[in-house]
Structures are given as structure tokens and as C-alpha cells.
Amino acid sequence: GAVVSQHPSRVICKSGTSVKIECRSLDFQATTMFWYRQFPKQSLMLMATSNEGSKATYEQGVEKDKFLINHASLTLSTLTVTSAHPEDSSFYICSARGAGYQETQYFGPGTRLLVL
Amino acid sequence: GENVEQHPSTLSVQEGDSAVIKCTYSDSASNYFPWYKQELGKRPQLIIDIRSNVGEKKDQRIAVTLNKTAKHFSLHITETQPEDSAVYFCAASAAKGGANNLFFGTGTRLTVIP
């Protein structure tokens, strides 16, 4: 149980374009989903927290107009990187937590974004 | 906010030896402490967690200890095997208005030498 999928696994795009990343909880209802960013050999940095049906809460320093998060259902959250630039290249990982799992977060496999 | 520190950043051990990774946290309200294992390019996998109402938890070769007074917790891996080689992250969380955000340590790269 507690499987989280993420799509796409990797994406290469041109500077200025937008990229959408999907995060799905496959076998449980995710009341809360989290989006992290991880640079090579570094830790996971929380970008934002989203609860189904409400606006995401962004961490300090994360631009909400650049990283659009939508949590439209209990099994799907999306992160859209708008007007991507090379410095946005990173490993983006989502995690999900269900009402029955208390504090435990289960991670998706991540999306490697490369902006040329 | 919560600040989690993790040591060491890298750790090499001979196969069969034990490995210990230590973390400290700053927020006394933190009450949940998971440990994740991340292999290169893959997702973090929860390997063990502990809540503040216990001081120690063990699962086969893996154990975690928690000292709430000192605000530190440790991961112990015994009889290490080459497949234990990975980056390990500790994390801390406190229930604040239902947020339960995880704050991660900086990671420890464990190498088990065959």
C-alpha cells in the first residue's frame, strides 16, 4: 500500500516554456501533498504544501506565481513550473499523506527537469 | 521554525560493521522522527520512524533511539551489507494546526565496503 506515482520521470524543455508535473496517490486518498526540490547531493527542500480543494501554502522564498500547485482531487496534485529557466533545473519530488497514515509521508519517484 | 542537523555527512564502514547516524532538532514540539533511505536518482524510502512516546524502536538490523531531553535521535544499522549503501535522511515533524511538515536533515552518504 501507500504508492505514489509521478509523471513524467524526466523532462527537457526550452527556456521560457512551462512544464507540468503530476503526482498521484494510487491506493489511498491523499489529504495532503507536498512538493520538494532536491539539488544534486543536497537534502530535500520543501517548496509547498497542498490540501485537497484549498490553496497551497508556499515556503518562504518560493514564488507561488512561478510554481503553480493544484490539488484538485484526493489522488492528484500538479506542479507547473511556469516560464522555466535553467536555474529551475532540479529534481522535483512529491509526497503524499493520507488521513489514515498520521504523519507518514510517502514519496513519488521524482521528476528530473532540465531547462536548456 | 524547526532546524534539523545531521552528522556525519559521509560515512564508510566495512561490511558487517555497524553504522550510526545522528541528528539533532531544535523544536521541542517535534514529536515524529522518520528516517528515509535514498538511492541515487530514486525516491526516498521510509525505513523506520519513531514517535516521541518511545525511546527506542528496532526493526531487524535497523534501530532508532530518541532522547527528547537532549533533542537528538540516532539511526543504528548493524551487520551492514553493500546494499545498505545510500543516502540517509533524518526528519522531524510537529503537529501544528494539522500541518505536520517534515523538516529534513542534510543527509548522510553511507558506503559499505565489501
Coordinates of C-alpha atoms in Angstrom, one line a residue:
Chain A
G1 CA 0.0 0.0 0.0
A2 CA 0.8 3.7 0.0
V3 CA 2.1 4.0 -3.5
V4 CA 2.7 7.4 -5.0
S5 CA 3.4 7.9 -8.7
Q6 CA 4.9 10.9 -10.5
H7 CA 4.8 11.8 -14.2
P8 CA 6.9 12.5 -16.2
S9 CA 10.0 10.9 -14.7
R10 CA 12.2 13.3 -16.7
V11 CA 11.6 16.3 -18.9
I12 CA 13.8 18.5 -21.0
C13 CA 12.4 21.8 -22.1
K14 CA 13.4 25.1 -23.6
S15 CA 13.8 28.2 -21.5
G16 CA 10.6 30.2 -21.3
T17 CA 8.3 27.2 -21.6
S18 CA 6.0 25.8 -18.9
V19 CA 6.2 22.3 -17.5
K20 CA 3.5 20.4 -15.6
I21 CA 4.4 17.5 -13.2
E22 CA 1.7 15.2 -11.9
C23 CA 1.7 13.4 -8.6
R24 CA -0.8 10.7 -7.9
S25 CA -1.6 8.6 -4.8
L26 CA -2.5 5.2 -6.3
D27 CA -4.0 3.3 -3.4
F28 CA -5.0 5.8 -0.8
Q29 CA -6.6 9.2 -0.6
A30 CA -4.0 11.9 0.0
T31 CA -5.5 14.6 2.1
T32 CA -2.2 16.5 1.9
M33 CA 0.5 16.5 -0.7
F34 CA 3.9 18.1 -0.5
W35 CA 6.3 19.3 -3.2
Y36 CA 10.1 19.2 -2.7
R37 CA 13.0 20.2 -4.7
Q38 CA 16.4 18.5 -4.5
F39 CA 19.6 19.7 -6.0
P40 CA 22.5 17.2 -6.6
K41 CA 23.9 15.8 -3.3
Q42 CA 21.7 18.0 -1.2
S43 CA 18.7 17.5 1.0
L44 CA 15.0 17.8 0.2
M45 CA 13.8 21.4 0.4
L46 CA 10.0 21.8 0.9
M47 CA 8.5 24.1 -1.6
A48 CA 4.8 24.0 -0.8
T49 CA 2.1 22.0 1.0
S50 CA -1.3 21.5 -0.6
N51 CA -4.5 20.2 0.8
E52 CA -7.3 19.0 -1.4
G53 CA -9.6 21.7 -2.5
S54 CA -7.7 24.6 -1.0
K55 CA -4.8 26.9 -2.0
A56 CA -1.3 25.7 -1.5
T57 CA 0.9 27.0 1.3
Y58 CA 4.3 28.0 0.0
E59 CA 7.5 28.1 1.9
Q60 CA 9.4 31.3 2.3
G61 CA 11.4 32.2 -0.9
V62 CA 9.2 30.0 -3.2
E63 CA 7.4 32.1 -5.8
K64 CA 3.8 31.0 -6.0
D65 CA 3.3 32.6 -9.4
K66 CA 6.2 30.6 -10.8
F67 CA 5.4 27.3 -9.2
L68 CA 1.7 26.8 -9.6
I69 CA 0.2 24.0 -7.5
N70 CA -3.2 22.5 -7.9
H71 CA -4.6 19.8 -5.7
A72 CA -8.0 19.2 -7.4
S73 CA -8.7 15.7 -6.0
L74 CA -7.7 13.4 -3.2
T75 CA -5.5 11.5 -5.5
L76 CA -3.9 14.1 -7.8
S77 CA -1.7 17.2 -7.3
T78 CA 0.1 19.0 -10.1
L79 CA 3.1 21.4 -10.1
T80 CA 3.5 23.7 -13.0
V81 CA 6.8 25.4 -13.4
T82 CA 6.0 28.5 -15.5
S83 CA 8.4 30.3 -17.7
A84 CA 11.2 27.8 -16.8
H85 CA 14.8 29.0 -16.7
P86 CA 18.0 26.9 -16.5
E87 CA 18.2 27.6 -12.8
D88 CA 14.9 25.8 -12.3
S89 CA 16.7 22.6 -13.4
S90 CA 16.4 20.2 -10.5
F91 CA 14.9 17.0 -9.1
Y92 CA 11.3 17.6 -8.1
I93 CA 9.7 15.1 -5.7
C94 CA 6.2 15.0 -4.4
S95 CA 5.0 13.2 -1.3
A96 CA 1.6 12.4 -0.1
R97 CA 0.0 11.8 3.3
G98 CA -3.4 10.2 3.9
A99 CA -5.7 10.7 6.8
G100 CA -5.1 7.2 8.0
Y101 CA -1.3 7.4 7.9
Q102 CA -0.8 10.1 10.5
E103 CA 2.4 11.9 9.9
T104 CA 4.0 9.5 7.5
Q105 CA 4.8 10.8 4.0
Y106 CA 5.2 8.5 1.0
F107 CA 7.3 9.9 -1.8
G108 CA 6.9 9.7 -5.6
P109 CA 9.8 8.6 -7.8
G110 CA 10.7 12.2 -8.7
T111 CA 10.9 14.2 -11.9
R112 CA 14.2 15.4 -13.2
L113 CA 13.7 18.7 -15.0
L114 CA 16.4 20.1 -17.3
V115 CA 15.8 23.5 -18.8
L116 CA 18.0 24.4 -21.7
Chain B
G1 CA 10.9 27.0 12.7
E2 CA 12.5 23.6 13.1
N3 CA 16.2 23.1 12.3
V4 CA 17.5 19.6 11.9
E5 CA 21.2 18.9 11.8
Q6 CA 22.7 15.6 10.7
H7 CA 26.1 14.1 11.2
P8 CA 28.2 12.8 9.6
S9 CA 27.8 13.9 6.0
T10 CA 29.7 10.8 4.8
L11 CA 30.3 7.5 6.4
S12 CA 32.3 4.5 5.2
V13 CA 32.2 1.2 7.0
Q14 CA 33.4 -2.3 6.3
E15 CA 30.7 -4.9 5.5
G16 CA 29.4 -6.4 8.7
D17 CA 30.3 -3.5 10.9
S18 CA 27.7 -1.1 12.4
A19 CA 26.9 2.4 11.2
V20 CA 25.5 5.2 13.4
I21 CA 24.0 8.4 12.1
K22 CA 23.0 11.2 14.5
C23 CA 20.5 14.0 14.2
T24 CA 19.5 16.9 16.4
Y25 CA 16.5 19.1 16.3
S26 CA 15.6 22.5 17.7
D27 CA 11.8 22.5 18.1
S28 CA 10.8 20.8 21.4
A29 CA 7.3 20.4 20.0
S30 CA 8.5 17.9 17.4
N31 CA 7.1 14.5 18.1
Y32 CA 7.6 12.4 15.0
F33 CA 11.0 11.3 13.6
P34 CA 11.2 9.3 10.4
W35 CA 14.3 8.1 8.6
Y36 CA 14.5 7.8 4.9
K37 CA 16.9 5.9 2.6
Q38 CA 17.5 7.3 -0.9
E39 CA 19.4 5.6 -3.6
L40 CA 20.9 7.6 -6.4
G41 CA 18.2 9.1 -8.6
K42 CA 15.4 7.4 -6.7
R43 CA 12.7 8.3 -4.3
P44 CA 13.3 8.5 -0.5
Q45 CA 12.0 5.3 1.1
L46 CA 10.8 5.3 4.7
I47 CA 12.9 2.7 6.6
I48 CA 11.9 3.4 10.2
D49 CA 10.2 6.0 12.3
I50 CA 9.7 6.8 16.0
R51 CA 7.3 8.9 17.9
S52 CA 8.1 10.9 21.0
N53 CA 6.3 8.5 23.3
V54 CA 9.0 5.9 23.0
G55 CA 12.8 6.0 23.3
E56 CA 13.8 3.2 21.0
K57 CA 12.5 1.2 18.2
K58 CA 14.0 -1.8 16.3
D59 CA 13.3 -3.5 13.0
Q60 CA 15.7 -6.3 12.2
R61 CA 19.1 -4.7 11.6
I62 CA 17.8 -1.2 12.0
A63 CA 17.1 0.7 15.2
V64 CA 16.4 4.2 16.1
T65 CA 16.8 5.9 19.5
L66 CA 15.3 9.1 20.7
N67 CA 16.4 11.4 23.5
K68 CA 13.7 14.1 23.9
T69 CA 15.5 15.9 26.7
A70 CA 18.7 16.4 24.6
K71 CA 16.6 16.7 21.4
H72 CA 18.6 14.2 19.4
F73 CA 17.9 10.9 17.7
S74 CA 20.0 8.3 16.0
L75 CA 19.9 5.6 13.4
H76 CA 21.8 2.4 14.0
I77 CA 22.4 -0.2 11.3
T78 CA 24.0 -3.4 12.4
E79 CA 25.7 -6.1 10.2
T80 CA 25.9 -3.7 7.3
Q81 CA 25.7 -5.0 3.8
P82 CA 26.7 -3.4 0.5
E83 CA 23.0 -2.9 -0.4
D84 CA 22.8 -0.6 2.6
S85 CA 24.9 1.9 0.7
A86 CA 22.7 5.0 0.0
V87 CA 22.0 8.5 1.4
Y88 CA 20.1 8.5 4.6
F89 CA 18.0 11.4 5.7
C90 CA 16.5 12.1 9.2
A91 CA 13.5 14.3 9.6
A92 CA 11.4 15.8 12.3
S93 CA 7.8 16.9 12.4
A94 CA 5.5 18.6 14.8
A95 CA 1.7 18.7 14.6
K96 CA 0.9 22.4 14.3
G97 CA -2.6 23.1 13.2
G98 CA -2.5 19.9 11.2
A99 CA 0.4 20.9 9.1
N100 CA 2.8 18.1 10.2
N101 CA 5.5 19.3 7.8
L102 CA 8.7 17.3 7.7
F103 CA 12.0 19.1 8.2
F104 CA 14.9 17.1 6.8
G105 CA 18.5 16.8 7.8
T106 CA 21.2 17.4 5.2
G107 CA 21.8 13.7 4.6
T108 CA 24.5 11.1 5.2
R109 CA 26.1 9.2 2.4
L110 CA 26.8 5.7 3.7
T111 CA 29.2 3.5 1.8
V112 CA 29.5 -0.1 2.9
I113 CA 32.8 -1.6 1.6
P114 CA 32.6 -5.3 0.7

